[in-house]
Short mmCIF file of C-alpha atoms and ligand atoms in Angstrom, two decimals:
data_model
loop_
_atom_site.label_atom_id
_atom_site.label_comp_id
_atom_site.label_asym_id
_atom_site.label_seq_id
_atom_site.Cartn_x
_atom_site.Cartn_y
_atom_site.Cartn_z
CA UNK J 1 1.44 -24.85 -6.78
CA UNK J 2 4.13 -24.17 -4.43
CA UNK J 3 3.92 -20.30 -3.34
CA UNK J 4 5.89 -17.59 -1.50
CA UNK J 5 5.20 -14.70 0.01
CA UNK J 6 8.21 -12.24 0.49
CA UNK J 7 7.19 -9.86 3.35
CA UNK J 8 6.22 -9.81 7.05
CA UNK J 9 3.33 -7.32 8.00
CA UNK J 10 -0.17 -7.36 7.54
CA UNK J 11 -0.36 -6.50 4.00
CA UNK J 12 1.44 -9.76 3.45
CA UNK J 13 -1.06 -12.14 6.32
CA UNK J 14 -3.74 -10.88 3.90
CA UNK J 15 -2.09 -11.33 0.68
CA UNK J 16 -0.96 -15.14 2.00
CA UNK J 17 -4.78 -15.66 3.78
CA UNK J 18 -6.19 -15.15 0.35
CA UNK J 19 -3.38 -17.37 -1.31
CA UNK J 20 -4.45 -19.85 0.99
CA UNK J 21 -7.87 -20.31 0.53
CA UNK J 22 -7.10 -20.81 -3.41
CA UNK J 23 -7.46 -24.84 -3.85
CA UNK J 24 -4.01 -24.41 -6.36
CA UNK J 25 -2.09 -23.31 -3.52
CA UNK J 26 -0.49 -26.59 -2.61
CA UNK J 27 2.15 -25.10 0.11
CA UNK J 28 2.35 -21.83 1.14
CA UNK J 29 5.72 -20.28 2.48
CA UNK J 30 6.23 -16.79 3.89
CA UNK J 31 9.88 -15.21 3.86
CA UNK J 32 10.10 -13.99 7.47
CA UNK J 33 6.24 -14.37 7.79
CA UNK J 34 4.99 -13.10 11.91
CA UNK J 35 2.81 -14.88 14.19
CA UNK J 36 0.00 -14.67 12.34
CA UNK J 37 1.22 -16.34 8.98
CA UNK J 38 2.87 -18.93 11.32
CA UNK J 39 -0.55 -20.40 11.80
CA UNK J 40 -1.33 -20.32 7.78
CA UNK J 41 1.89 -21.09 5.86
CA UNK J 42 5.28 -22.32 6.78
CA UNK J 43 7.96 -19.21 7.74
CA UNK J 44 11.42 -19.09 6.66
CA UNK J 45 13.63 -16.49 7.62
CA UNK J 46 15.58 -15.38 4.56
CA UNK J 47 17.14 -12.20 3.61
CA UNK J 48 14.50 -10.65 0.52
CA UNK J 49 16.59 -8.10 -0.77
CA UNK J 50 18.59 -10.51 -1.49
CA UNK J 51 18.07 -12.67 -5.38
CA UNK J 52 20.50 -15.42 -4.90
CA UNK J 53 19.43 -15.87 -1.55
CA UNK J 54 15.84 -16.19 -3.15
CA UNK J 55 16.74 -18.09 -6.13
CA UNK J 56 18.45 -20.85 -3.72
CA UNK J 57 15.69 -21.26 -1.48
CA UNK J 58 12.82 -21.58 -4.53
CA UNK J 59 14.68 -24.43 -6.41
CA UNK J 60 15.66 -26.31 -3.49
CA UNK J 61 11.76 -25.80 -2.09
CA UNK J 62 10.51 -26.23 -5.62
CA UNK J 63 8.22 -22.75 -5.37
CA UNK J 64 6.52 -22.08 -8.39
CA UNK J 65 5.38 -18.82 -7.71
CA UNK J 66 6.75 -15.44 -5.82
CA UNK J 67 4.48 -12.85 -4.49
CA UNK J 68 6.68 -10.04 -4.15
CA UNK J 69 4.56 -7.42 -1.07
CA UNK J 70 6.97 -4.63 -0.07
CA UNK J 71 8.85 -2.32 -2.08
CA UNK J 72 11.98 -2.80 -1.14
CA UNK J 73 12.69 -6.39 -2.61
CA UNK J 74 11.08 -4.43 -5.66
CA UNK J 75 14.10 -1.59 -5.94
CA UNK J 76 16.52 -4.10 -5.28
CA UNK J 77 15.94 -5.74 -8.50
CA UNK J 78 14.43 -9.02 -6.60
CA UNK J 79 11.76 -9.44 -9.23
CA UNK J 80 14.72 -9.43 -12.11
CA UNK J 81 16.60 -11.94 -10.81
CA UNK J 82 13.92 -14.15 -9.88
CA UNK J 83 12.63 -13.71 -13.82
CA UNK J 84 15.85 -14.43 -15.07
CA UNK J 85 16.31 -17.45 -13.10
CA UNK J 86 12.81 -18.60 -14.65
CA UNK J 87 10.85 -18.23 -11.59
CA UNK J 88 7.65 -16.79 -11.89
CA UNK J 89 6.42 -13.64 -9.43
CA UNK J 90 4.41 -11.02 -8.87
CA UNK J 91 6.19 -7.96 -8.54
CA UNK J 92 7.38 -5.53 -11.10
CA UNK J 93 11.23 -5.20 -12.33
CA UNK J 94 13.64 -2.19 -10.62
CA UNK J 95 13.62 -0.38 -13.58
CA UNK J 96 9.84 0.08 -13.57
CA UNK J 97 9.83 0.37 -9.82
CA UNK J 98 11.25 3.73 -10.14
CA UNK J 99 7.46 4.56 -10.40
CA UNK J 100 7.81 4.54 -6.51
CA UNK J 101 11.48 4.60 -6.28
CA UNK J 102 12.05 8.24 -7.45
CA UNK J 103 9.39 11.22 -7.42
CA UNK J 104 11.68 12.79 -9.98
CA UNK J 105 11.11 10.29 -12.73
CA UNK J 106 7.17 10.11 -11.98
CA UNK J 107 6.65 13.42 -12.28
CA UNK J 108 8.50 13.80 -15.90
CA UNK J 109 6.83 10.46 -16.94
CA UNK J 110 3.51 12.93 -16.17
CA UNK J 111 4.61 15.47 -17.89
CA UNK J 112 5.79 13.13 -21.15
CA UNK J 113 2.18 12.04 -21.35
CA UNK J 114 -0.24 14.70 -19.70
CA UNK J 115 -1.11 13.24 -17.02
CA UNK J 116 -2.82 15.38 -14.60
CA UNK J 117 -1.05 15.85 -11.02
CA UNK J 118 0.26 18.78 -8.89
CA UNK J 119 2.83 21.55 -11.15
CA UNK J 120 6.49 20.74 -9.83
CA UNK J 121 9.78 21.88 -9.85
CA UNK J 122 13.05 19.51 -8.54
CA UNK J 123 16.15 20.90 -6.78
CA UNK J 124 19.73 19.60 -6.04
CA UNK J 125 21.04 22.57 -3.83
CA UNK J 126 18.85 24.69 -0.84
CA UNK J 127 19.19 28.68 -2.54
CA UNK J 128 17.10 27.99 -5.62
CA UNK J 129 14.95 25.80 -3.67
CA UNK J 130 14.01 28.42 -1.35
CA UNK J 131 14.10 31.33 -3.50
CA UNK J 132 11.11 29.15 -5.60
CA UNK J 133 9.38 28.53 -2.48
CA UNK J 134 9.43 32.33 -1.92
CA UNK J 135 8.31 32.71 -5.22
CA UNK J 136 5.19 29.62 -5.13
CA UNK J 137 4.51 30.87 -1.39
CA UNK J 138 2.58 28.24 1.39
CA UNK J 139 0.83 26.09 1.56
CA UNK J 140 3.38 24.26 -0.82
CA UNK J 141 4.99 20.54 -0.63
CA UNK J 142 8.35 19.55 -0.57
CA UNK J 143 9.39 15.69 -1.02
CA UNK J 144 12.46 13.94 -0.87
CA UNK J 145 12.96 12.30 -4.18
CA UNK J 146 14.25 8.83 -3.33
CA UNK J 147 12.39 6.16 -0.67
CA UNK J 148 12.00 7.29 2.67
CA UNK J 149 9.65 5.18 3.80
CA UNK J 150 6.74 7.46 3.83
CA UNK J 151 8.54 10.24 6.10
CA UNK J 152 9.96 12.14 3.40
CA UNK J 153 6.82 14.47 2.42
CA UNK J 154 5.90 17.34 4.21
CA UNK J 155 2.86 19.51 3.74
CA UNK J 156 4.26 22.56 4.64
CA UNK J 157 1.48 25.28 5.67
CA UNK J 158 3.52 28.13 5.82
CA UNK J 159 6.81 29.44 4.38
CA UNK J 160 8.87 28.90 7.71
CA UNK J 161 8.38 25.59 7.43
CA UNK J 162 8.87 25.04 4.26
CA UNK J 163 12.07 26.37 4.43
CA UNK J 164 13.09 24.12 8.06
CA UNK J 165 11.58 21.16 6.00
CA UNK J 166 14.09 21.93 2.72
CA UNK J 167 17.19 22.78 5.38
CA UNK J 168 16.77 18.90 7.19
CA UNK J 169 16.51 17.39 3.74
CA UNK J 170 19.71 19.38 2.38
CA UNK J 171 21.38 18.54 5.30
CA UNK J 172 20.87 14.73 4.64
CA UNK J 173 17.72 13.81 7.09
CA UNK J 174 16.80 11.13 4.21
CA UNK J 175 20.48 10.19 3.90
CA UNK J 176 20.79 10.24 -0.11
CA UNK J 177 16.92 10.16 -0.53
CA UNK J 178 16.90 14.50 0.09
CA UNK J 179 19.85 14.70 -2.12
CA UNK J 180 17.37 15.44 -4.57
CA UNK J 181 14.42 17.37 -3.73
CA UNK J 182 10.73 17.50 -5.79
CA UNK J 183 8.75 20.81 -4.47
CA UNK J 184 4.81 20.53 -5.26
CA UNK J 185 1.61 22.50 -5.75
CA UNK J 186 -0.43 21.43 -2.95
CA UNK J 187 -3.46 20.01 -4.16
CA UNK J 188 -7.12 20.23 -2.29
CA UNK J 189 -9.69 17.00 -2.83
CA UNK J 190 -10.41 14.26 -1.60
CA UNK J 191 -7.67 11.46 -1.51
CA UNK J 192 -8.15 7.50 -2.96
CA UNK J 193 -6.58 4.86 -3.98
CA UNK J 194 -6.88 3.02 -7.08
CA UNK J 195 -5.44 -0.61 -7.70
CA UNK J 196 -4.69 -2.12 -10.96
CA UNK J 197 -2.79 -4.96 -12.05
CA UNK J 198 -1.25 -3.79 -15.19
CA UNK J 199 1.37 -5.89 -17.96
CA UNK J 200 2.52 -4.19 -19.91
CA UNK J 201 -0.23 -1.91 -21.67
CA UNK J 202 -3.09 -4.74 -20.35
CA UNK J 203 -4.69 -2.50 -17.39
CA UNK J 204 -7.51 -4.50 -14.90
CA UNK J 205 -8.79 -2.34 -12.62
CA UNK J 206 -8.94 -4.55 -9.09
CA UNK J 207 -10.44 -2.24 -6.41
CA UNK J 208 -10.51 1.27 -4.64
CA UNK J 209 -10.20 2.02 -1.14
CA UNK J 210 -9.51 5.19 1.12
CA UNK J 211 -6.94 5.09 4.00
CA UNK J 212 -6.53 7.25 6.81
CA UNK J 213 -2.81 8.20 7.43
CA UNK J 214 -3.45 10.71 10.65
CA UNK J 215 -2.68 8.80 13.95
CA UNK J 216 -6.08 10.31 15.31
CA UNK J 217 -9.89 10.79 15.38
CA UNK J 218 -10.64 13.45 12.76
CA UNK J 219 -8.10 13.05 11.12
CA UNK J 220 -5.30 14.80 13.79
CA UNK J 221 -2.20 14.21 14.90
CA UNK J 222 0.92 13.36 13.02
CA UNK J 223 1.01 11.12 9.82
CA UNK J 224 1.22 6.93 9.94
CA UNK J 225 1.70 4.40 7.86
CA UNK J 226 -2.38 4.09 7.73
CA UNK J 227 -4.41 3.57 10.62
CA UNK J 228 -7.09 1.93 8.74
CA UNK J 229 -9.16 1.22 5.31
CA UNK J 230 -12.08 0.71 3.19
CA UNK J 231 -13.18 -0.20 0.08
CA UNK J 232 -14.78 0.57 -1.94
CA UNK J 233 -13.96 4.31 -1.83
CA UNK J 234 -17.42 6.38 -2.85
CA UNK J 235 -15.36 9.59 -3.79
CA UNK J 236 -13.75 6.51 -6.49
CA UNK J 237 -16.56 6.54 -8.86
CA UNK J 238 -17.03 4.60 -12.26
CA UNK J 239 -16.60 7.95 -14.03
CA UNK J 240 -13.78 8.86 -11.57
CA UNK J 241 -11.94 5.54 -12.29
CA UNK J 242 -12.55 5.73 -15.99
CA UNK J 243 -10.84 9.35 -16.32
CA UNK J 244 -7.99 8.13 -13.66
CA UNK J 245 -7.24 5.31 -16.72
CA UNK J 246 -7.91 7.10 -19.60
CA UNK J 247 -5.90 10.26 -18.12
CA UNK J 248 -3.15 8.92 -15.80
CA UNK J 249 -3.09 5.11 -15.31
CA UNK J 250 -3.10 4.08 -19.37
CA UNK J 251 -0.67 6.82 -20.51
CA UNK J 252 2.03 5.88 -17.92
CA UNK J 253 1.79 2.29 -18.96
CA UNK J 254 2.67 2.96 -22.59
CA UNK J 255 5.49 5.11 -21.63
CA UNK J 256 7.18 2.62 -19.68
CA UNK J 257 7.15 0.29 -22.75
CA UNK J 258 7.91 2.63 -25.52
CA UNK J 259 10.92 3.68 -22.77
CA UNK J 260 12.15 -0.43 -23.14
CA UNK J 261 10.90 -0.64 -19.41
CA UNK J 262 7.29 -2.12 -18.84
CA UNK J 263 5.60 -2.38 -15.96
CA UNK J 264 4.44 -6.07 -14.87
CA UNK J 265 2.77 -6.09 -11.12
CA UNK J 266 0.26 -4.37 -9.28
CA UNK J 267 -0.06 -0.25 -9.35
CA UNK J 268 -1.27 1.65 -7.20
CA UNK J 269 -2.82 5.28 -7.78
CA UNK J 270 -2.67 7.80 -5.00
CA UNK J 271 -5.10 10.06 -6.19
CA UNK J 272 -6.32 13.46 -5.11
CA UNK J 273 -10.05 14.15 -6.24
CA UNK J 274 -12.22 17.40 -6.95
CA UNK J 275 -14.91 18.37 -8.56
CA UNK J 276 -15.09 14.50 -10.14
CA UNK J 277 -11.53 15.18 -11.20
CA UNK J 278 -8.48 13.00 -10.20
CA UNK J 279 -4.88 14.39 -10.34
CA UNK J 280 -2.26 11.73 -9.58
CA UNK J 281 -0.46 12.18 -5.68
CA UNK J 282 1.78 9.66 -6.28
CA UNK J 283 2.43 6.04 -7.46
CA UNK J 284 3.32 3.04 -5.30
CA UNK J 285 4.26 -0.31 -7.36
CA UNK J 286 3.21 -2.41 -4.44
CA UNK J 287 -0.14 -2.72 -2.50
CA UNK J 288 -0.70 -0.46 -0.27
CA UNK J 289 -0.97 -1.41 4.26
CA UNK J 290 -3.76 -1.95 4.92
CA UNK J 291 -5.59 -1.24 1.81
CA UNK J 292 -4.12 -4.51 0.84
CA UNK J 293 -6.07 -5.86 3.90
CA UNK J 294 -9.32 -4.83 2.34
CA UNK J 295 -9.02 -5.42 -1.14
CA UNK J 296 -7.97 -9.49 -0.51
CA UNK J 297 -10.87 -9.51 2.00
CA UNK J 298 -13.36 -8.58 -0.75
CA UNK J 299 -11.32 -10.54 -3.45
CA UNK J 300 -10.12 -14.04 -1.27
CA UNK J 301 -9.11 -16.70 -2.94
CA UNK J 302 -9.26 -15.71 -6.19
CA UNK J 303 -6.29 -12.98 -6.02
CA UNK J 304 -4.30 -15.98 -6.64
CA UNK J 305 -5.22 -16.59 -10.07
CA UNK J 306 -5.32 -13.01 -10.62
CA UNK J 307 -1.72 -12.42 -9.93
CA UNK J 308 -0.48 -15.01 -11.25
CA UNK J 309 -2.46 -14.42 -14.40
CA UNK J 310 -0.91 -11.20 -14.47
CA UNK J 311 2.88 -12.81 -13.58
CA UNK J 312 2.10 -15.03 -16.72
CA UNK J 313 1.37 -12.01 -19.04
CA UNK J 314 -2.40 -13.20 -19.26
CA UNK J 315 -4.44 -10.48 -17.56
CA UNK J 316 -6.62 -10.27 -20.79
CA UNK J 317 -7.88 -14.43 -20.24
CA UNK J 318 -9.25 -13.13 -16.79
CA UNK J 319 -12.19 -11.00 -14.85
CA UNK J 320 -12.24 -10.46 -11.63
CA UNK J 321 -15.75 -11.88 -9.85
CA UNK J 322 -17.06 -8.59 -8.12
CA UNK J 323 -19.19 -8.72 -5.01
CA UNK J 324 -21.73 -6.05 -3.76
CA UNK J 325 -19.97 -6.00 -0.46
CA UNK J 326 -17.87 -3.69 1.80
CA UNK J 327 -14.72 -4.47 3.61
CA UNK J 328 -12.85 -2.30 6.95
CA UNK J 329 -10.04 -2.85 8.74
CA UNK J 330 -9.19 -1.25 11.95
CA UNK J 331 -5.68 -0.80 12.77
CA UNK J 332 -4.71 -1.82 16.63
CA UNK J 333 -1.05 -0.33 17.04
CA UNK J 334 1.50 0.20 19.89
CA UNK J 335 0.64 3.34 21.98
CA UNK J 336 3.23 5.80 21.70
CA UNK J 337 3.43 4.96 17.79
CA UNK J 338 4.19 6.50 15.34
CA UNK J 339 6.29 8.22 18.13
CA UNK J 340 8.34 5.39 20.74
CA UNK J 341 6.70 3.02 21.51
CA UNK J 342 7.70 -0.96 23.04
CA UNK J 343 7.67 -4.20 21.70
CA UNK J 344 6.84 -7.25 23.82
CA UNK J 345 3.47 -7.01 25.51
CA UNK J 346 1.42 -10.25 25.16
CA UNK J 347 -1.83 -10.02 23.42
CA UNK J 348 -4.90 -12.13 24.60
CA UNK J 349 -8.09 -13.31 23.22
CA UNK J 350 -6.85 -13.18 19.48
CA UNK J 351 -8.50 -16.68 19.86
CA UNK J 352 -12.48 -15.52 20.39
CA UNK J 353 -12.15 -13.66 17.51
CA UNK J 354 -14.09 -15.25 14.47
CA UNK J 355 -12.15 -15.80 11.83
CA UNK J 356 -13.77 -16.87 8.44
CA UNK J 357 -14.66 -15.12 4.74
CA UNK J 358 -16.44 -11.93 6.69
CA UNK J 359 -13.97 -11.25 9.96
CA UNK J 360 -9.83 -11.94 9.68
CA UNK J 361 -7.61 -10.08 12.50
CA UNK J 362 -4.26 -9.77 10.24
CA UNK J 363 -0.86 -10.19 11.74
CA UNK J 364 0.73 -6.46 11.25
CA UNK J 365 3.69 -7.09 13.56
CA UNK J 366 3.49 -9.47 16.01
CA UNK J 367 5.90 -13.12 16.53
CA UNK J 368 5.20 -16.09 18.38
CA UNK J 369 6.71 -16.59 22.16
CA UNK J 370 6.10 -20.43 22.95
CA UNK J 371 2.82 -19.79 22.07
CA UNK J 372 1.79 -16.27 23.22
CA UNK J 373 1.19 -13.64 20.52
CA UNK J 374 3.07 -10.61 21.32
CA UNK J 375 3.50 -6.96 19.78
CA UNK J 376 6.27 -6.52 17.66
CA UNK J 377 5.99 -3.48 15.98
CA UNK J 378 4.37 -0.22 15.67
CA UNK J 379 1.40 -1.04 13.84
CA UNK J 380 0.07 -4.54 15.21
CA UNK J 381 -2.80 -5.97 14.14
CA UNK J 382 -5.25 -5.53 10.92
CA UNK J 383 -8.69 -6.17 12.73
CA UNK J 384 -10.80 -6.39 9.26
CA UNK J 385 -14.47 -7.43 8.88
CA UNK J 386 -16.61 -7.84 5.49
CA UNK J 387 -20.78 -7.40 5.32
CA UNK J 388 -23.32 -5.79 2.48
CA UNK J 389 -22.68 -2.18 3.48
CA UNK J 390 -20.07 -0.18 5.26
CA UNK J 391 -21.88 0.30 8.59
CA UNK J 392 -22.30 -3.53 8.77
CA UNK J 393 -18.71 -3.61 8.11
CA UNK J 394 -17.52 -1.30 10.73
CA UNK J 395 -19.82 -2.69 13.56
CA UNK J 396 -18.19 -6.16 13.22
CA UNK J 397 -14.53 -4.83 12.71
CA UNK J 398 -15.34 -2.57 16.14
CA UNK J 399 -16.82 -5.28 17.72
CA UNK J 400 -13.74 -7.79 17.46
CA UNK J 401 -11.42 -4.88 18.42
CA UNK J 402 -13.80 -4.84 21.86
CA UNK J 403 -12.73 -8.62 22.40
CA UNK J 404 -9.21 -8.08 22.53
CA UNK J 405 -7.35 -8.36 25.08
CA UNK J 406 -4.43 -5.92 25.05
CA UNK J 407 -4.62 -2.50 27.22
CA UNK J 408 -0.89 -1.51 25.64
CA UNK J 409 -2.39 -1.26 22.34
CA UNK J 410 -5.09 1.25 20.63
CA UNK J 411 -6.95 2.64 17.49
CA UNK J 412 -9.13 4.63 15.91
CA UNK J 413 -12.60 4.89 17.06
CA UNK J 414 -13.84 6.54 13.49
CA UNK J 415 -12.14 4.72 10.81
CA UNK J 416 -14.56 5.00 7.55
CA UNK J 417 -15.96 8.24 9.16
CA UNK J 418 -15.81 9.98 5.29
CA UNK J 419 -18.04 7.18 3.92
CA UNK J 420 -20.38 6.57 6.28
CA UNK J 421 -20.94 10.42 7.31
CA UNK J 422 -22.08 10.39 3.81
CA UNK J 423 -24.30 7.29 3.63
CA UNK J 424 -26.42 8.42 6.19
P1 LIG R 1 3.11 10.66 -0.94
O1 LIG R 1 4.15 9.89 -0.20
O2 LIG R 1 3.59 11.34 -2.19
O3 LIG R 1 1.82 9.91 -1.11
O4 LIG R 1 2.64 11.80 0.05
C1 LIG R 1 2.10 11.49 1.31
C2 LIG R 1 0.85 12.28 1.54
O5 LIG R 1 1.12 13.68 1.48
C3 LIG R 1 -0.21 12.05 0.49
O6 LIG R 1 -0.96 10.91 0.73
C4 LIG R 1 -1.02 13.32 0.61
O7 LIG R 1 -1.90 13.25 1.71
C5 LIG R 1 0.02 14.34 0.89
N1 LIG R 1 0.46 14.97 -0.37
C6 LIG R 1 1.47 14.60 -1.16
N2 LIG R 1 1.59 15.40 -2.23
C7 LIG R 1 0.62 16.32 -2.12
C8 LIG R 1 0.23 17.47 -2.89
N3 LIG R 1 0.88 17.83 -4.00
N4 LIG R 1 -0.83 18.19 -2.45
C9 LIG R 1 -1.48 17.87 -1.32
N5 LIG R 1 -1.15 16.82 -0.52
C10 LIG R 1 -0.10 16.06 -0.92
N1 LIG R 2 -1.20 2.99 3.36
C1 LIG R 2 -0.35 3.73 2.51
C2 LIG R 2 0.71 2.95 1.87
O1 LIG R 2 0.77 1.74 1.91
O2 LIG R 2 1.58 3.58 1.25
#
C-alpha cells in the first residue's frame, strides 16, 4: 500500500513511524513532512488545504491511502474531495468536522442528546454578553466559537477579565472566529482525553492519555499547545470510559447520522472528570499533539490497519491488541515559546538517542540543513519512551532528553507528575 501522511509536526512523525513499521506500508509519503519524517518516508511539499492539489499528486503517485493529522485539511473539506475522487483516508468530512470547527454546534448537539458538559449560553454582540456574565459571575469561560488554534478560550477568574477577554473577541482578536462567542460554566475535575475511532455509529475505544497544556512545572505559566503526555490516563477508568460512551461519545455519533452527517475518523474527548463523572470540555476530530505521540507508541504498527479499517467502514472486523505498558513523551521546545522565540539553532546528538519500539524522539518542528537538524518551530521535539509502568517510562524519556545536545531548547522537568504522585 502506497500511504500519505498530510501534516508536518510531531503528531504526524508518530502517526507516519507507526505507518511505517506496518509490513503493508509499501511507500510512505509525508505532505510537507520535517526532518524527522525525512529519514522515514519520502516528503513532498504540497499545499493540504488544498483537494485538487491532493487528488493530483495521489493518482499520479498511485497512494492508496490518506492519513489526514491536522484539522485544518479537515474544515477545508480535504477528506470530501479525496472520497469523492475514490481515494481512501482517514479523516472525517467538513460537515462532521464542525465537531471541532464550531463550539456553537457542539454544544447544541449536547444538548439534542443529553450529553453531560458545562451549562452555556452563545452571544453575537458584547451588552448581553456581559450583562450574562454579570449575571453567571467568575470564575466563568468565554470561547470564541470558530478555530483559533487553541488561543481562543480563556478561563477567566474574575469578572474584569471576563469582560477584557469578551471586549478583544468583539473587537475581532480571532478575526471571524469571536464573531460568535460561547460563554461556559467553568467546570472543576480532573481533565483526560479519550480517543475513539468511530464510523458512523461503530465506536472502538483506542486509548486515554492526559496532557499538560501549562508551559511550566506545576502546572504554571501561560497555556501551550501541550508540553507533554501519557497514557494511559488513571483518572480514565473502565467505568469512567464506559459512562463517557454510553453518556457523551455514543449519543453524538447517532446524531450526526440521523442529521445526514456521520462522522468517519478519529474523535477525540476532552473530558473534565469528578467524582468518577465525565462532562465533555470539548471535541477535537483529529488526534491530539502529543497525545498522538503516545497513543502510536503503545499501538505501532498496527494503527495502520486500524485506520484504515475504520477509512473502509470496517471497524467492527477489528480489535485493537492491548499491551500492559505505559508510554511518555517529553516535549523539548524553543525557549521563549509559547511567547517569541527563534528558529534556526542546530540540534546535536539526536543521533545517540536509541531509537526502537520503547524510545522514538519525534520530529515536532525541525527541517534538515545539509544534514544538521535544526529548530523550526515552537514546540521541537517529542522525546517519547515506552516500559511496564509510568516511572520506567519517564526515567528513559528524561534520560534521552539529558543526551541532547541543544542549550536553546527546554522542557518540563515533571511531565506525568499527576500519575505518578499517585502511584507511589
Ligand atoms: P478547549 O479548547 O475547549 O479544550 O479549552 C482549552 C482548555 O480550557 C481546556 O483544556 C480546559 O483546560 C479549559 N476549559 C475549557 N472549557 C472549560 C470549562 N467549561 N471549565 C473549565 N475549564 C475549561
Ligand atoms: N494537546 C492538545 C491538542 O492537541 O489539542
Amino acid at each position: 500500500m502506497n500511504i500519505l501522511v498530510l501534516g508536518s509536526g510531531g503528531r504526524e512523525h508518530a502517526l507516519a513511524w507507526a505507518i511505517s513499521q506496518n509490513p503493508k506500508c509499501d511507500r510512505l509519503i509525508c505532505a510537507p513532512g520535517n526532518a524527522g519524517m525525512a529519514e522515514i518516508a519520502d516528503c513532498a511539499d504540497l499545499d493540504i488545504t488544498s483537494g485538487s492539489a491532493l487528488i493530483g499528486f495521489c493518482e499520479a503517485a498511485a497512494v492508496d491511502f490518506v492519513v489526514i493529522g491536522p484539522e485544518a485539511p479537515l474544515a477545508a473539506g480535504v477528506a470530501d474531495r479525496l472520497i469523492e475522487a475514490g481515494i481512501a483516508c482517514f479523516g472525517p468530512t467538513a460537515a462532521a468536522a464542525r465537531l471541532e470547527a464550531s463550539k456553537v454546534f457542539t454544544k447544541e448537539i449536547c444538548a439534542a442528546v443529553g450529553a453531560p458538559t458545562a451549562a452555556y449560553a452563545h452571544f453575537t454582540e458584547l451588552a448581553s454578553a456581559r450583562a450574562y456574565v454579570k449575571a453567571q459571575g467568575a470564575p466563568i469561560v468565554i470561547k470564541a466559537d470558530g478555530l483559533a488554534a487553541g488561543k481562543g478560550v480563556i478561563v477567566a477568574e474574575t469578572e474584569a477579565h471576563a469582560f477584557a477577554a469578551l471586549d478583544d473577541m468583539f473587537a475581532g482578536a480571532f478575526g471571524s472566529a469571536g464573531a460568535e462567542v460561547v460563554i461556559e460554566e467553568f467546570m472543576t475535575g480532573e481533565e483526560a482525553s479519550f480517543f475513539v475511532l468511530v464510523d458512523c455509529e461503530q465506536v472502538l475505544p483506542i486509548g486515554t492519555a492526559q496532557d499538560h497544556k501549562r508551559v511550566g512545572a506545576g502546572d504554571t505559566g501561560p497555556n501551550t499547545g501541550g508540553m507533554g503526555a501519557y497514557s494511559p490516563a488513571p483518572v480514565l477508568t473502565d467505568a469512567v470510559a464506559q459512562q463517557a460512551l454510553d453518556q457523551i461519545i455514543r449519543p453524538t455519533m447517532a446524531e450526526m447520522v440521523r442529521r445526514g452527517t456521520p462522522y468517519r475518523g478519529v474523535l477525540y474527548a476532552g473530558l473534565m472528570i469528578k467524582d468518577g463523572a465525565p462532562r465533555l470540555v470539548e471535541y477535537n476530530v483529529r488526534f491530539g499533539d502529543p497525545e498522538c505521540q503516545v497513543l502510536m507508541m503503545r499501538l505501532g504498527a498496527q494503527a495502520l490497519d486500524l485506520m484504515f479499517a475504520c477509512a473502509e467502514g470496517r471497524l467492527d472486523e477489528i480489535a485493537v491488541n492491548w499491551a500492559e505498558d505505559h508510554a511518555l513523551t517529553v516535549v523539548m521546545a524553543a525557549q521563549g515559546y509559547p511567547g517569541r522565540y527563534s528558529k534556526g539553532s542546530e540540534i546535536r546528538a539526536l543521533a545517540v538517542c536509541p531509537e526502537d519500539s520503547h524510545h522514538m524522539v519525534f520530529h515536532a518542528g525541525t527541517r534538515n540543513d545539509q544534514g544538521r537538524v535544526l529548530a523550526d518551530g515552537g514546540r521541537v521535539l517529542n522525546v517519547t519512551a515506552r516500559a511496564e509502568t509510568l516511572t520506567g517510562a519517564a526515567e528513559r524519556a528524561y534520560a534521552m532528553v539529558a543526551k541532547i545536545d541543544w542549550p536553546e531548547g527546554f522542557c518540563r522537568p515533571d511531565i506525568g507528575w499527576r500519575a505518578l504522585r499517585d502511584t507511589t
